[in-house]
Amino acid sequence: LFIDTTPLIDTYREDFVHYPDTAVQPIDGQLAWIDTTLGGSHARWKVVMGHHPVYAGTSKKIAERSDLQKRLQPLLDAHAVDAEYSGHIHYFQHIRVPGSDVDYFVNTSGALTREVVPFEGALFSSSDPGFTLCTVTPTKLITTFVNEQGRIIYQYVRTKQP
């Protein structure tokens, strides 16, 4: 499920000059759509993708993530989402937070990267530029972080019984 995270973050909603369309999008309407879509899905793997991360180690404003943790994470947990993929932070991260079964993956940038900021729950992080590859089979969801030299620097395999 691809979602627009910007309208779920108050910082963007309140900046009418730079994000005029964001403020007019109703949060409740978008959350209801996400809830209904995830709740009605019988997909074997439930994956959500959005620009802003729910969790990340970063020096960027905590409000971006706390708004998503308050608004989006309960839906991810309630509907047994397997993985949430995002970007925005400009380095690779794989995060698991206590009390949640969601794997949170943050993709790096293909160009500009930032220094890694340590974060509780981080299983992996790297400031290498590169890309994320996702492979899905009936029994595996494989997330692979590949750096700019084409080397696999991290791989995580989430499995389900057939």
PDB file of C-alpha atoms in Angstrom:
ATOM      1  CA  LEU A   1       0.000   0.000   0.000  1.00  0.00           C
ATOM      2  CA  PHE A   2       1.539   3.311  -1.105  1.00  0.00           C
ATOM      3  CA  ILE A   3       0.565   6.211   1.151  1.00  0.00           C
ATOM      4  CA  ASP A   4       1.133   9.965   1.261  1.00  0.00           C
ATOM      5  CA  THR A   5       2.764  10.612   4.634  1.00  0.00           C
ATOM      6  CA  THR A   6       3.030  14.400   4.341  1.00  0.00           C
ATOM      7  CA  PRO A   7      -0.629  15.155   5.271  1.00  0.00           C
ATOM      8  CA  LEU A   8      -0.205  13.042   8.426  1.00  0.00           C
ATOM      9  CA  ILE A   9       2.560  15.313   9.775  1.00  0.00           C
ATOM     10  CA  ASP A  10       1.543  18.555  11.474  1.00  0.00           C
ATOM     11  CA  THR A  11       4.732  20.427  10.512  1.00  0.00           C
ATOM     12  CA  TYR A  12       3.770  20.153   6.847  1.00  0.00           C
ATOM     13  CA  ARG A  13       0.067  20.728   7.429  1.00  0.00           C
ATOM     14  CA  GLU A  14       0.823  24.025   9.167  1.00  0.00           C
ATOM     15  CA  ASP A  15       3.189  25.310   6.463  1.00  0.00           C
ATOM     16  CA  PHE A  16       0.627  26.755   4.033  1.00  0.00           C
ATOM     17  CA  VAL A  17       3.283  28.563   2.007  1.00  0.00           C
ATOM     18  CA  HIS A  18       5.377  25.523   1.058  1.00  0.00           C
ATOM     19  CA  TYR A  19       2.710  22.785   1.293  1.00  0.00           C
ATOM     20  CA  PRO A  20      -0.661  24.429   0.482  1.00  0.00           C
ATOM     21  CA  ASP A  21      -2.321  21.197  -0.681  1.00  0.00           C
ATOM     22  CA  THR A  22      -1.337  19.267   2.444  1.00  0.00           C
ATOM     23  CA  ALA A  23      -3.400  21.357   4.853  1.00  0.00           C
ATOM     24  CA  VAL A  24      -6.613  20.734   2.949  1.00  0.00           C
ATOM     25  CA  GLN A  25      -6.301  16.940   2.994  1.00  0.00           C
ATOM     26  CA  PRO A  26      -8.302  15.562   5.932  1.00  0.00           C
ATOM     27  CA  ILE A  27      -6.207  13.395   8.270  1.00  0.00           C
ATOM     28  CA  ASP A  28      -9.243  11.399   9.389  1.00  0.00           C
ATOM     29  CA  GLY A  29     -10.187  10.633   5.797  1.00  0.00           C
ATOM     30  CA  GLN A  30      -6.730   9.381   4.898  1.00  0.00           C
ATOM     31  CA  LEU A  31      -6.424   7.297   8.075  1.00  0.00           C
ATOM     32  CA  ALA A  32      -9.883   5.806   7.454  1.00  0.00           C
ATOM     33  CA  TRP A  33      -8.833   4.902   3.900  1.00  0.00           C
ATOM     34  CA  ILE A  34      -5.595   3.265   5.159  1.00  0.00           C
ATOM     35  CA  ASP A  35      -7.550   1.404   7.862  1.00  0.00           C
ATOM     36  CA  THR A  36     -10.196   0.172   5.413  1.00  0.00           C
ATOM     37  CA  THR A  37      -7.663  -0.787   2.752  1.00  0.00           C
ATOM     38  CA  LEU A  38      -5.400  -2.708   5.131  1.00  0.00           C
ATOM     39  CA  GLY A  39      -8.388  -4.211   6.960  1.00  0.00           C
ATOM     40  CA  GLY A  40      -9.935  -5.443   3.734  1.00  0.00           C
ATOM     41  CA  SER A  41      -6.718  -6.935   2.423  1.00  0.00           C
ATOM     42  CA  HIS A  42      -6.223 -10.674   2.445  1.00  0.00           C
ATOM     43  CA  ALA A  43      -2.712 -10.351   1.029  1.00  0.00           C
ATOM     44  CA  ARG A  44      -0.174 -12.800   2.383  1.00  0.00           C
ATOM     45  CA  TRP A  45       2.323  -9.971   2.816  1.00  0.00           C
ATOM     46  CA  LYS A  46       1.216  -6.540   3.951  1.00  0.00           C
ATOM     47  CA  VAL A  47       3.688  -3.824   3.023  1.00  0.00           C
ATOM     48  CA  VAL A  48       3.257  -0.065   3.397  1.00  0.00           C
ATOM     49  CA  MET A  49       5.427   2.508   1.625  1.00  0.00           C
ATOM     50  CA  GLY A  50       5.583   6.244   2.236  1.00  0.00           C
ATOM     51  CA  HIS A  51       8.156   9.008   2.030  1.00  0.00           C
ATOM     52  CA  HIS A  52       8.548   9.818   5.742  1.00  0.00           C
ATOM     53  CA  PRO A  53       9.644   7.111   8.212  1.00  0.00           C
ATOM     54  CA  VAL A  54       7.615   6.123  11.253  1.00  0.00           C
ATOM     55  CA  TYR A  55      10.882   5.367  13.060  1.00  0.00           C
ATOM     56  CA  ALA A  56      14.409   6.503  12.216  1.00  0.00           C
ATOM     57  CA  GLY A  57      17.610   7.594  13.826  1.00  0.00           C
ATOM     58  CA  THR A  58      18.080  11.132  12.545  1.00  0.00           C
ATOM     59  CA  SER A  59      18.761  14.690  13.570  1.00  0.00           C
ATOM     60  CA  LYS A  60      15.598  15.798  11.729  1.00  0.00           C
ATOM     61  CA  LYS A  61      12.639  16.994  13.805  1.00  0.00           C
ATOM     62  CA  ILE A  62      11.185  14.289  16.063  1.00  0.00           C
ATOM     63  CA  ALA A  63       7.696  15.700  15.413  1.00  0.00           C
ATOM     64  CA  GLU A  64       7.672  14.155  11.929  1.00  0.00           C
ATOM     65  CA  ARG A  65       8.084  10.679  13.376  1.00  0.00           C
ATOM     66  CA  SER A  66       6.008  11.183  16.518  1.00  0.00           C
ATOM     67  CA  ASP A  67       3.004  12.266  14.412  1.00  0.00           C
ATOM     68  CA  LEU A  68       3.341   9.097  12.326  1.00  0.00           C
ATOM     69  CA  GLN A  69       3.866   6.953  15.423  1.00  0.00           C
ATOM     70  CA  LYS A  70       0.668   8.380  16.906  1.00  0.00           C
ATOM     71  CA  ARG A  71      -1.428   8.225  13.732  1.00  0.00           C
ATOM     72  CA  LEU A  72      -0.045   5.492  11.484  1.00  0.00           C
ATOM     73  CA  GLN A  73       1.697   2.932  13.682  1.00  0.00           C
ATOM     74  CA  PRO A  74      -1.528   1.789  15.424  1.00  0.00           C
ATOM     75  CA  LEU A  75      -2.980   0.905  12.009  1.00  0.00           C
ATOM     76  CA  LEU A  76       0.173  -0.942  10.965  1.00  0.00           C
ATOM     77  CA  ASP A  77       0.090  -2.977  14.167  1.00  0.00           C
ATOM     78  CA  ALA A  78      -3.673  -3.581  14.118  1.00  0.00           C
ATOM     79  CA  HIS A  79      -3.572  -4.961  10.571  1.00  0.00           C
ATOM     80  CA  ALA A  80      -0.426  -7.091  11.004  1.00  0.00           C
ATOM     81  CA  VAL A  81       1.644  -5.140   8.485  1.00  0.00           C
ATOM     82  CA  ASP A  82       4.890  -6.977   7.849  1.00  0.00           C
ATOM     83  CA  ALA A  83       7.074  -4.087   6.698  1.00  0.00           C
ATOM     84  CA  GLU A  84       7.025  -0.328   6.288  1.00  0.00           C
ATOM     85  CA  TYR A  85       9.429   1.215   3.774  1.00  0.00           C
ATOM     86  CA  SER A  86      10.347   4.891   3.669  1.00  0.00           C
ATOM     87  CA  GLY A  87      13.090   7.326   2.734  1.00  0.00           C
ATOM     88  CA  HIS A  88      13.595  10.998   3.698  1.00  0.00           C
ATOM     89  CA  ILE A  89      16.513  10.366   6.089  1.00  0.00           C
ATOM     90  CA  HIS A  90      19.207   9.603   3.465  1.00  0.00           C
ATOM     91  CA  TYR A  91      20.783   6.504   4.974  1.00  0.00           C
ATOM     92  CA  PHE A  92      19.899   2.854   5.300  1.00  0.00           C
ATOM     93  CA  GLN A  93      18.176   1.630   8.453  1.00  0.00           C
ATOM     94  CA  HIS A  94      16.354  -1.470   9.625  1.00  0.00           C
ATOM     95  CA  ILE A  95      14.468  -0.908  12.873  1.00  0.00           C
ATOM     96  CA  ARG A  96      12.341  -3.096  15.157  1.00  0.00           C
ATOM     97  CA  VAL A  97      10.628  -1.389  18.068  1.00  0.00           C
ATOM     98  CA  PRO A  98       9.491  -3.168  21.221  1.00  0.00           C
ATOM     99  CA  GLY A  99       5.837  -4.183  21.150  1.00  0.00           C
ATOM    100  CA  SER A 100       5.534  -4.117  17.355  1.00  0.00           C
ATOM    101  CA  ASP A 101       6.019  -6.884  14.785  1.00  0.00           C
ATOM    102  CA  VAL A 102       6.518  -4.416  11.927  1.00  0.00           C
ATOM    103  CA  ASP A 103       9.947  -4.249  10.296  1.00  0.00           C
ATOM    104  CA  TYR A 104      10.730  -0.597   9.560  1.00  0.00           C
ATOM    105  CA  PHE A 105      13.125  -0.025   6.657  1.00  0.00           C
ATOM    106  CA  VAL A 106      14.542   3.348   5.664  1.00  0.00           C
ATOM    107  CA  ASN A 107      16.086   3.639   2.220  1.00  0.00           C
ATOM    108  CA  THR A 108      19.140   5.763   1.605  1.00  0.00           C
ATOM    109  CA  SER A 109      19.561   8.247  -1.198  1.00  0.00           C
ATOM    110  CA  GLY A 110      21.224   7.529  -4.484  1.00  0.00           C
ATOM    111  CA  ALA A 111      23.327  10.659  -4.053  1.00  0.00           C
ATOM    112  CA  LEU A 112      23.287  12.844  -0.943  1.00  0.00           C
ATOM    113  CA  THR A 113      23.708  10.854   2.246  1.00  0.00           C
ATOM    114  CA  ARG A 114      23.886  11.913   5.879  1.00  0.00           C
ATOM    115  CA  GLU A 115      25.799  10.738   8.910  1.00  0.00           C
ATOM    116  CA  VAL A 116      24.199   7.861  10.797  1.00  0.00           C
ATOM    117  CA  VAL A 117      22.530   8.792  14.075  1.00  0.00           C
ATOM    118  CA  PRO A 118      22.362   5.881  16.569  1.00  0.00           C
ATOM    119  CA  PHE A 119      18.824   4.780  17.396  1.00  0.00           C
ATOM    120  CA  GLU A 120      17.364   2.290  19.854  1.00  0.00           C
ATOM    121  CA  GLY A 121      15.895  -0.619  17.954  1.00  0.00           C
ATOM    122  CA  ALA A 122      18.203  -0.206  14.962  1.00  0.00           C
ATOM    123  CA  LEU A 123      19.233  -3.613  13.666  1.00  0.00           C
ATOM    124  CA  PHE A 124      21.321  -2.086  10.883  1.00  0.00           C
ATOM    125  CA  SER A 125      22.314   1.343   9.613  1.00  0.00           C
ATOM    126  CA  SER A 126      24.723   2.648   6.995  1.00  0.00           C
ATOM    127  CA  SER A 127      25.392   6.011   5.395  1.00  0.00           C
ATOM    128  CA  ASP A 128      26.344   4.385   2.067  1.00  0.00           C
ATOM    129  CA  PRO A 129      24.423   5.695  -0.948  1.00  0.00           C
ATOM    130  CA  GLY A 130      22.559   3.010  -2.847  1.00  0.00           C
ATOM    131  CA  PHE A 131      19.138   1.424  -3.179  1.00  0.00           C
ATOM    132  CA  THR A 132      16.810  -1.105  -1.583  1.00  0.00           C
ATOM    133  CA  LEU A 133      15.685  -4.258  -3.345  1.00  0.00           C
ATOM    134  CA  CYS A 134      12.562  -6.099  -2.185  1.00  0.00           C
ATOM    135  CA  THR A 135      11.910  -9.682  -3.220  1.00  0.00           C
ATOM    136  CA  VAL A 136       8.621 -11.361  -2.362  1.00  0.00           C
ATOM    137  CA  THR A 137       7.784 -15.063  -2.542  1.00  0.00           C
ATOM    138  CA  PRO A 138       4.904 -16.925  -0.905  1.00  0.00           C
ATOM    139  CA  THR A 139       7.134 -17.729   2.091  1.00  0.00           C
ATOM    140  CA  LYS A 140       9.734 -14.924   2.132  1.00  0.00           C
ATOM    141  CA  LEU A 141       9.922 -11.138   2.142  1.00  0.00           C
ATOM    142  CA  ILE A 142      13.550 -10.309   1.435  1.00  0.00           C
ATOM    143  CA  THR A 143      14.877  -6.783   1.898  1.00  0.00           C
ATOM    144  CA  THR A 144      18.339  -6.121   0.491  1.00  0.00           C
ATOM    145  CA  PHE A 145      20.368  -2.943   0.889  1.00  0.00           C
ATOM    146  CA  VAL A 146      22.796  -2.463  -2.020  1.00  0.00           C
ATOM    147  CA  ASN A 147      25.475   0.232  -1.966  1.00  0.00           C
ATOM    148  CA  GLU A 148      26.675   2.372  -4.886  1.00  0.00           C
ATOM    149  CA  GLN A 149      29.318  -0.216  -5.821  1.00  0.00           C
ATOM    150  CA  GLY A 150      26.554  -2.816  -6.233  1.00  0.00           C
ATOM    151  CA  ARG A 151      27.592  -4.729  -3.098  1.00  0.00           C
ATOM    152  CA  ILE A 152      24.970  -6.176  -0.781  1.00  0.00           C
ATOM    153  CA  ILE A 153      25.663  -4.533   2.571  1.00  0.00           C
ATOM    154  CA  TYR A 154      22.642  -5.936   4.426  1.00  0.00           C
ATOM    155  CA  GLN A 155      19.910  -8.436   3.837  1.00  0.00           C
ATOM    156  CA  TYR A 156      16.946  -9.392   5.999  1.00  0.00           C
ATOM    157  CA  VAL A 157      14.623 -12.298   5.316  1.00  0.00           C
ATOM    158  CA  ARG A 158      11.197 -12.367   6.937  1.00  0.00           C
ATOM    159  CA  THR A 159       9.472 -15.729   6.597  1.00  0.00           C
ATOM    160  CA  LYS A 160       5.958 -17.166   6.853  1.00  0.00           C
ATOM    161  CA  GLN A 161       4.889 -20.751   6.846  1.00  0.00           C
ATOM    162  CA  PRO A 162       3.129 -21.907   3.649  1.00  0.00           C
TER     163      PRO A 162
END
